[in-house]
Short mmCIF file of C-alpha atoms and ligand atoms in Angstrom, two decimals:
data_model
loop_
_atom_site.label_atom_id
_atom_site.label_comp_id
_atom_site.label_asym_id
_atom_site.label_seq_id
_atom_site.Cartn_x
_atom_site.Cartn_y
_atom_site.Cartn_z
CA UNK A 1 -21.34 0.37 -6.84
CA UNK A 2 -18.63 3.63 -7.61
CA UNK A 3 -17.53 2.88 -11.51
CA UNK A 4 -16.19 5.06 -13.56
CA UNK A 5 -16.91 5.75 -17.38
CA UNK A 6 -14.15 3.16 -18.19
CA UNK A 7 -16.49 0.35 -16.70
CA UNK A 8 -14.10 -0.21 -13.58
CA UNK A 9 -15.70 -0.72 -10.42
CA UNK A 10 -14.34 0.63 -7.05
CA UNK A 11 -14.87 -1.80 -4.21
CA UNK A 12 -11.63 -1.00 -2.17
CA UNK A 13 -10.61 2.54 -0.15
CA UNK A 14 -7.01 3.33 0.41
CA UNK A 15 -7.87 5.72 3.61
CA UNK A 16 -4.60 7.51 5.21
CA UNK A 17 -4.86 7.89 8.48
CA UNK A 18 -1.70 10.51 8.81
CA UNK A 19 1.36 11.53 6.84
CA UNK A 20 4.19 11.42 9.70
CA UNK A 21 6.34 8.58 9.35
CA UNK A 22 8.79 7.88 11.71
CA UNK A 23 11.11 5.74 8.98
CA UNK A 24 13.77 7.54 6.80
CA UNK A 25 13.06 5.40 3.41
CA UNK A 26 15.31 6.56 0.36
CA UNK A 27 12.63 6.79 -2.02
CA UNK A 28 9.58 8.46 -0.28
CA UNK A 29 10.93 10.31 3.14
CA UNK A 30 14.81 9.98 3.20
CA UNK A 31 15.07 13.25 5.58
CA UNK A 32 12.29 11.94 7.73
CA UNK A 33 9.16 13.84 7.98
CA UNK A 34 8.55 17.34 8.29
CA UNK A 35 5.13 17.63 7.67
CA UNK A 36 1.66 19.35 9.62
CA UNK A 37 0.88 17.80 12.97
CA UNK A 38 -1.94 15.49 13.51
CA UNK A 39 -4.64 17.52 13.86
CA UNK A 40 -4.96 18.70 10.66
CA UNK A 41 -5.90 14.65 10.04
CA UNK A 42 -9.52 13.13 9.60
CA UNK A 43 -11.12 12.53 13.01
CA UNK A 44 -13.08 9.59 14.22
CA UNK A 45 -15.83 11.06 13.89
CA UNK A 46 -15.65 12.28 10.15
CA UNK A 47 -13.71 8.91 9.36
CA UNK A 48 -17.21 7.20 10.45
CA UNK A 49 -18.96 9.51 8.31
CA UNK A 50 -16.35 8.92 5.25
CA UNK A 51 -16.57 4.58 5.69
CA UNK A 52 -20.46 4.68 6.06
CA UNK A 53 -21.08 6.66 2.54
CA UNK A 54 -18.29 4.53 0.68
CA UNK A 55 -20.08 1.01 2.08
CA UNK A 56 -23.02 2.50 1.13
CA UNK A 57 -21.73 2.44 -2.35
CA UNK A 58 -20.43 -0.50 -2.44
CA UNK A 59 -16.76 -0.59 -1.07
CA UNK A 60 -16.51 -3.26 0.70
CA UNK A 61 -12.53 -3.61 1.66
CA UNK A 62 -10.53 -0.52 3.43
CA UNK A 63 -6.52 -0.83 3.60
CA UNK A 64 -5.36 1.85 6.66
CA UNK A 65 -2.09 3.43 5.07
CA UNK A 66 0.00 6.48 6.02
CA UNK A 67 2.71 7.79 6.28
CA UNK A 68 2.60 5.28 9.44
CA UNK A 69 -0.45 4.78 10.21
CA UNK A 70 0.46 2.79 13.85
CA UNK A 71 1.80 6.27 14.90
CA UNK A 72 -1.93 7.45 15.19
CA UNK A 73 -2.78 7.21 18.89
CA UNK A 74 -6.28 6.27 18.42
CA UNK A 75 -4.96 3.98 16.17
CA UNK A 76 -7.00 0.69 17.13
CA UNK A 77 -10.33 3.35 17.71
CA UNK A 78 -10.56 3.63 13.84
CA UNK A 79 -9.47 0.38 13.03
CA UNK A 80 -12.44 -1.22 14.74
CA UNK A 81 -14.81 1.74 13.73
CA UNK A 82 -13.53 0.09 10.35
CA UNK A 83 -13.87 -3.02 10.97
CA UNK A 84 -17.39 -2.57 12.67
CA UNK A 85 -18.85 -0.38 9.20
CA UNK A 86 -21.61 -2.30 8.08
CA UNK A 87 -20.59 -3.22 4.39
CA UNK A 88 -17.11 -3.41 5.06
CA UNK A 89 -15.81 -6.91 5.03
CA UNK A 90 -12.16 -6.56 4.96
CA UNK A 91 -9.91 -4.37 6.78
CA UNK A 92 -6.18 -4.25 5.63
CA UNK A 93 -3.32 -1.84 6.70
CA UNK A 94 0.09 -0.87 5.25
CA UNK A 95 2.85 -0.73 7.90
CA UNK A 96 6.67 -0.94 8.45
CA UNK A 97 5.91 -3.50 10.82
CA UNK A 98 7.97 -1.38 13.83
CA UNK A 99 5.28 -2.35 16.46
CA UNK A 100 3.89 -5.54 14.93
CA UNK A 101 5.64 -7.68 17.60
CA UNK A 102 3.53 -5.77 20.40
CA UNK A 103 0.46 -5.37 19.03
CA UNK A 104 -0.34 -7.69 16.39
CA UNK A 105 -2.88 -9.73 18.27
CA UNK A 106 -4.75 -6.84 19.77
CA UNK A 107 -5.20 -5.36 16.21
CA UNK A 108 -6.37 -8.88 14.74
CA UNK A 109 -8.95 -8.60 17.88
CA UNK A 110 -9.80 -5.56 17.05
CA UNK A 111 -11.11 -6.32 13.48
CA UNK A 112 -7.41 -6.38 11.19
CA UNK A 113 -7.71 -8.97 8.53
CA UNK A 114 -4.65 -8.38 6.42
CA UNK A 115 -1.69 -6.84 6.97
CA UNK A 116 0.92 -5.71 4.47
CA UNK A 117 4.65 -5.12 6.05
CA UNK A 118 7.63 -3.04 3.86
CA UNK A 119 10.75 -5.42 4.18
CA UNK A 120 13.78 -4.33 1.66
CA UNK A 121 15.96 -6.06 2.20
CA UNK A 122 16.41 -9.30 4.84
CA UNK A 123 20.11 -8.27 5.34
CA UNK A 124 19.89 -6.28 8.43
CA UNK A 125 22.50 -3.55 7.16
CA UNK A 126 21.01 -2.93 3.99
CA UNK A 127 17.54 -2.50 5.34
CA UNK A 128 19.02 0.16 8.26
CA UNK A 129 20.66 1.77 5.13
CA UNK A 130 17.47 1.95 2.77
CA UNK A 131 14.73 2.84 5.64
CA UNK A 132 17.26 5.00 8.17
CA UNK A 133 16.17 1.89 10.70
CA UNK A 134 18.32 -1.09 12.01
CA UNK A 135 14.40 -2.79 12.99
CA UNK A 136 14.92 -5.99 10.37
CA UNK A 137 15.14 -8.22 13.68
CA UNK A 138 11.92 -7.15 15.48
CA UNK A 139 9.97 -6.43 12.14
CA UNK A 140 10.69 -10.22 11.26
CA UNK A 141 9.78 -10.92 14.92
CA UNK A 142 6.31 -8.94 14.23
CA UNK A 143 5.84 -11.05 11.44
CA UNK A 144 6.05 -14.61 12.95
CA UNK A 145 3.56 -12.70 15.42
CA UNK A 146 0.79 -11.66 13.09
CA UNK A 147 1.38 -15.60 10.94
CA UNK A 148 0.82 -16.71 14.90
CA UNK A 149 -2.61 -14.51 15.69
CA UNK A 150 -3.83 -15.57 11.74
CA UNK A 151 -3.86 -12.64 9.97
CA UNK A 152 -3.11 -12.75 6.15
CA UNK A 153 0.52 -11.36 5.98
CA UNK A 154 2.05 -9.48 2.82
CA UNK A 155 5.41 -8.30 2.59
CA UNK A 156 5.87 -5.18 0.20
CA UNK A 157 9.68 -4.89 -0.95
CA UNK A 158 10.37 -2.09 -3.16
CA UNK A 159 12.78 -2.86 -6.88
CA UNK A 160 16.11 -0.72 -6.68
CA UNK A 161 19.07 -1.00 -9.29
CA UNK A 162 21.16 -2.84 -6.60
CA UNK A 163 18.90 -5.39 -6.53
CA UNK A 164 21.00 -8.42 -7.28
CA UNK A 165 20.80 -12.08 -7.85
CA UNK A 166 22.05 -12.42 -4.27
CA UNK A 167 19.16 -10.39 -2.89
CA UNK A 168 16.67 -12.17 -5.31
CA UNK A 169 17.61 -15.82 -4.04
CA UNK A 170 17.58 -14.81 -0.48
CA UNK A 171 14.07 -13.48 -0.65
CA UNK A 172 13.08 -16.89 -2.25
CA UNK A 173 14.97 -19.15 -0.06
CA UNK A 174 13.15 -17.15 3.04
CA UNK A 175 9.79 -17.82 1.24
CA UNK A 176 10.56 -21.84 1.94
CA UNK A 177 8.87 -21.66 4.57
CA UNK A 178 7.48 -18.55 5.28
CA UNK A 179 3.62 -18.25 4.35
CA UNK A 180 3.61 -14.71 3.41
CA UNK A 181 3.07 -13.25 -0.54
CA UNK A 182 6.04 -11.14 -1.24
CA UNK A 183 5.17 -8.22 -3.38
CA UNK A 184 8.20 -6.50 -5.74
CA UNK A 185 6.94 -2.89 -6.31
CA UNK A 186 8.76 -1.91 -9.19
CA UNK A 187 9.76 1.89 -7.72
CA UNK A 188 7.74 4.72 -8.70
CA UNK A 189 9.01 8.20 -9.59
CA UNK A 190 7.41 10.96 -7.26
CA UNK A 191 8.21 14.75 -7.33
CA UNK A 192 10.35 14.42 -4.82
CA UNK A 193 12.38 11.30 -6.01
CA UNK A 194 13.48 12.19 -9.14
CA UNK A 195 17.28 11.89 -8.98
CA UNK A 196 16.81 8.61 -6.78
CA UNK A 197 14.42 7.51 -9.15
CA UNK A 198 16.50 7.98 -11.96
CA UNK A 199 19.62 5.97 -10.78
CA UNK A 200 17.80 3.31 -8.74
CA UNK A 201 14.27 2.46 -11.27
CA UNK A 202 14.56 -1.23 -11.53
CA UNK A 203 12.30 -3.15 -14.29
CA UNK A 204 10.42 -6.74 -12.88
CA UNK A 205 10.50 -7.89 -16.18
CA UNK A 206 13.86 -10.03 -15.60
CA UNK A 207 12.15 -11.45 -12.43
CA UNK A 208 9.57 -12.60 -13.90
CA UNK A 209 11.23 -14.17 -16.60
CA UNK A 210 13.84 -15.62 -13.84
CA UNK A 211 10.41 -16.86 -11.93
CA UNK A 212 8.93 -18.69 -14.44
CA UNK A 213 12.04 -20.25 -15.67
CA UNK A 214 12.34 -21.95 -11.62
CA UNK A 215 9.09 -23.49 -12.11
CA UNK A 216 6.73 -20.72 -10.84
CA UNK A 217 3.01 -20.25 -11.80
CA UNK A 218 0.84 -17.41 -12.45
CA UNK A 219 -1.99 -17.81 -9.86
CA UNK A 220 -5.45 -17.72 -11.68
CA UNK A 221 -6.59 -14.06 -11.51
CA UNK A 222 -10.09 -13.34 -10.03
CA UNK A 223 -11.85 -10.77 -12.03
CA UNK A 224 -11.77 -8.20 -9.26
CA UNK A 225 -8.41 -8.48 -8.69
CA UNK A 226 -6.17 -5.97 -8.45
CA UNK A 227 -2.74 -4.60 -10.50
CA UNK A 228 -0.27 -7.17 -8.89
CA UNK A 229 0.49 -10.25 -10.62
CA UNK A 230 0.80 -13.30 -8.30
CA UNK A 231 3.02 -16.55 -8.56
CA UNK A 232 3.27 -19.85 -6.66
CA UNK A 233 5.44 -22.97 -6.65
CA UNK A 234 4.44 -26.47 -5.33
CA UNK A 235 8.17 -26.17 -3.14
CA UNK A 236 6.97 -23.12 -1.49
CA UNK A 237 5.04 -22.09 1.35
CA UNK A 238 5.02 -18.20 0.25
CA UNK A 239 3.91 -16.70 -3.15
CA UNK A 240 5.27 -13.98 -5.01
CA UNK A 241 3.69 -10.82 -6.59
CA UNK A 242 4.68 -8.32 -8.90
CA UNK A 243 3.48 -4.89 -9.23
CA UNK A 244 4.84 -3.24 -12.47
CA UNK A 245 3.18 0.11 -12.58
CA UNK A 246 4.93 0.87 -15.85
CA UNK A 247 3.93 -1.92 -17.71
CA UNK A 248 1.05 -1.99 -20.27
CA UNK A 249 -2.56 -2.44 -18.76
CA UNK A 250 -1.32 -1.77 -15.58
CA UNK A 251 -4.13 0.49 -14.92
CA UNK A 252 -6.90 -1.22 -16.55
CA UNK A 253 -7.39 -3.56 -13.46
CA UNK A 254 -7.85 -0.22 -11.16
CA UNK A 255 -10.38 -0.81 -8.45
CA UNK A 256 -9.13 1.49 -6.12
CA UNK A 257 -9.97 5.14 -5.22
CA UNK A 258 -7.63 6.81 -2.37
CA UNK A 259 -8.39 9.57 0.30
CA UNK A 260 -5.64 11.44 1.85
CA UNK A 261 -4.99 12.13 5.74
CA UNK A 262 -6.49 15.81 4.93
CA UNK A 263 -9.74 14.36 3.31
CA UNK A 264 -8.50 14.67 -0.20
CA UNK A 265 -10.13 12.00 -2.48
CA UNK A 266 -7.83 11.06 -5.14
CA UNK A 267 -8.88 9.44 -8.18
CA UNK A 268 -4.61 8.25 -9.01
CA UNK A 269 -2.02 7.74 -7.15
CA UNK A 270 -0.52 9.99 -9.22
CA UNK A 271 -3.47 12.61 -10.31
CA UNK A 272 -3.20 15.91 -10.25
CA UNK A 273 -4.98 17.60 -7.14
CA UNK A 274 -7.10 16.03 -4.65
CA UNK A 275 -10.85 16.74 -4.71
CA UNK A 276 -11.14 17.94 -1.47
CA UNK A 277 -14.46 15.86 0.56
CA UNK A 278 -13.81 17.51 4.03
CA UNK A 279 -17.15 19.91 3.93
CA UNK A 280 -19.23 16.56 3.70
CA UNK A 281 -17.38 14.69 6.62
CA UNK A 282 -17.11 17.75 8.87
CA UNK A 283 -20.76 17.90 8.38
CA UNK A 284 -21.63 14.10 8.90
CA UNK A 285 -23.49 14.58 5.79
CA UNK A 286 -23.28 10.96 4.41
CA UNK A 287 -26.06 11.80 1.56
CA UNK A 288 -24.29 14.77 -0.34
CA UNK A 289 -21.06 13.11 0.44
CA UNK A 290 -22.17 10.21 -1.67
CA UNK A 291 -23.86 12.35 -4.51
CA UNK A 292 -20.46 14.23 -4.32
CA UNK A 293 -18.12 10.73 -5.20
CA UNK A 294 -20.62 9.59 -7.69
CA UNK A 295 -20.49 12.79 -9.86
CA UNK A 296 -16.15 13.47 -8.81
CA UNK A 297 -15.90 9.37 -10.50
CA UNK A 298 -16.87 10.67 -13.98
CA UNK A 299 -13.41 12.58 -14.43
CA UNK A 300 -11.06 9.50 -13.45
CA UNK A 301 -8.83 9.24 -16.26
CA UNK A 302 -8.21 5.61 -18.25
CA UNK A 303 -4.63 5.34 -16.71
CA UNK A 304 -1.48 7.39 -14.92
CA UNK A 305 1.06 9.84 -17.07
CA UNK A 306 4.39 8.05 -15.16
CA UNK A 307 5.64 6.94 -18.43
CA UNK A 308 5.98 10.72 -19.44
CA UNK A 309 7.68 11.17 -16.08
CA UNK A 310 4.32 13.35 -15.10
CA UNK A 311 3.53 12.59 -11.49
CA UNK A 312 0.79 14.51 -10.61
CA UNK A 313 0.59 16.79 -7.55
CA UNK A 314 2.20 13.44 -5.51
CA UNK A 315 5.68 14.65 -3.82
CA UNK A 316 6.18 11.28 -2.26
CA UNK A 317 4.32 8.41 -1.24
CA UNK A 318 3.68 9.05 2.39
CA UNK A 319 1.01 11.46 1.24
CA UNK A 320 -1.18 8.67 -0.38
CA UNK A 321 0.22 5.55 1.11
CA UNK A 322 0.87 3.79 -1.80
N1 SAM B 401 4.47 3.42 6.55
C1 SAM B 401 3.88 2.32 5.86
C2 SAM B 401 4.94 1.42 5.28
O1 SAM B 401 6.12 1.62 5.56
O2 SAM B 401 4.59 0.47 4.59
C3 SAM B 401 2.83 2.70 4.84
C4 SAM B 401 3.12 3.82 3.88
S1 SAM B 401 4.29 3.48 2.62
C5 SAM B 401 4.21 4.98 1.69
C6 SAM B 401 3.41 2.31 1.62
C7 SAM B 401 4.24 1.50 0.65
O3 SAM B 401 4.67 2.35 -0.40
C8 SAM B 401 5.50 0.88 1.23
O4 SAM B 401 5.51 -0.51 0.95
C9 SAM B 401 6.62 1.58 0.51
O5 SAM B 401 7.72 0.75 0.33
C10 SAM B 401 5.96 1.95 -0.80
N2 SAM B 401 6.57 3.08 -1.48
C11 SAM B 401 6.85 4.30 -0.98
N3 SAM B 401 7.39 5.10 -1.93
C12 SAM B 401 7.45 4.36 -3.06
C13 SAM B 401 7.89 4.62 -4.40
N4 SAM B 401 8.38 5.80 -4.75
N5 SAM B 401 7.79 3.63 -5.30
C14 SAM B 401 7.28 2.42 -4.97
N6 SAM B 401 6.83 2.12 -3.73
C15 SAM B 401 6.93 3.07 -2.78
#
């Protein structure tokens, strides 16, 4: 198993398949991307190479993240290459949920356990305003789809200033009856965000407070779980997480590691370079690539510099995919 000299253990891969993103979100992209085509991306074939050393030390759940990763024509190719990695035993992907409605059975038959689906707002004019796309109606519709061919649905719905009480109770009347977890990512300052980042940064802490005061409960934590604090209530079908990357210990529950679209293994979301792992996968050298993560896991630091407004080499998210 990859640990580092903190004694955390790295069973999950956050694996970018590209950067391009064909969303306009405020806080990561808001003049749409203008990035390197495709082929500067990971292949199949070196993707293969990357999953089989990682199972081989122990991850055993990949999340597919972008930019968008959907936009990827051989798209479903490396999600079952995924999915069929011997080792592997959960495949998730980050998406904005654009071509859910389509495809979301053929990517459940294709291996897809879990799907997580960025939803800001469930008024159909704010959402067109925050992501630069007036999709609310056929993301929701791509929802019901992927409840309907039983994958495990998330909804990822990022903090901003103008997040009112309004907002709050309309997310929460929606989870009723809808059996997804809704995840509040408190925003995160990137180096290209900072002004936005500034005005808009938006604490959880009253949420939670407002949460618990309605009756929620902290769902029991597993001890491999991850940063995000979960809730439930007996009245609901849907839970609710938090994910409050500037609150204390956030980082002590890290048991991720992240590779970029160009092969970059990053040890933080926010760290300072990539180590690049390219030479290994262009190679199919699945020996010296694992040698090569086992020594690059000794310099992961105990947590991120965000609090000191230090983000790393991390313009926005789309690089890293959250
Ligand atoms: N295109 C996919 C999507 O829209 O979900 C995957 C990539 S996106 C970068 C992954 C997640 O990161 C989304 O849920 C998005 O809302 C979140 N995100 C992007 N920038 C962020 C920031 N600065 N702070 C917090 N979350 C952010």
């Amino acid at each position: 198993m990859l640990s580092d000299t903190f004694g955390r253990q790295f069973h999950y891969l956050r694996l970018s398949l590209t950067e391009a993103c064909n969303f306009r979100c405020q806080y990561c992209l808001p003049d749409g991307y203008k990035g390197p085509s495709d082929d500067q991306f990971l292949t199949p074939a070196e993707i293969r190479t990357l999953l089989t050393g990682f199972s081989q030390l122990g991850t055993s759940k990949v999340r597919l993240t972008g930019g968008e990763p959907t936009l990827r024509r051989d798209f479903v190719d490396i999600l079952s290459l995924t999915a069929n990695t011997p080792g592997i035993e959960r495949v998730a992907m980050t998406t904005h949920g654009g071509r859910l409605a389509k495809f979301a059975h053929d990517w459940k038959d294709a291996g897809l356990d879990q799907i997580n689906v960025s939803i800001d707002s469930l008024d159909p004019r704010q959402f067109a305003a925050i992501t630069g796309q007036d999709k609310l109606k056929e993301i929701l519709l791509g929802l019901d789809k992927s409840i309907e061919a039983g994958l495990d649905v998330k909804v990822n719905t990022v903090l901003l200033n103008d997040f009112t009480d309004s907002r709050l109770s309309r997310f929460l009347d929606w989870l009723k009856h809808m059996p997804v977890t809704l995840r509040f990512i408190e925003l995160m300052q990137t180096g290209e965000n900072t002004t936005f980042f500034n005005q808009q940064h938006y604490r959880a802490t009253p949420i939670k407070e407002q949460l618990l005061n309605a009756g929620w409960q902290p769902v029991i934590r597993r001890k491999d779980a991850g940063p995000a604090q979960e809730f439930y209530h007996p009245d609901y079908a849907g839970k609710v997480g938090l994910i409050m990357p500037y609150s204390k210990d956030f980082c002590s529950s890290c048991n991720r590691l992240r590779i970029a679209a160009n092969g970059n293994l990053h040890l933080c979301l926010f760290s300072e370079k990539g180590i690049s792992v390219r030479h290994w996968l262009k190679e199919g050298d699945v020996e010296g690539l694992k040698e090569h993560l086992v020594s690059c896991l000794g310099s992961k630091h105990a947590t991120h510099y965000l609090h000191d407004g230090n983000t790393g080499a991390t313009k926005h998210l789309a690089m890293l995919g959250g």
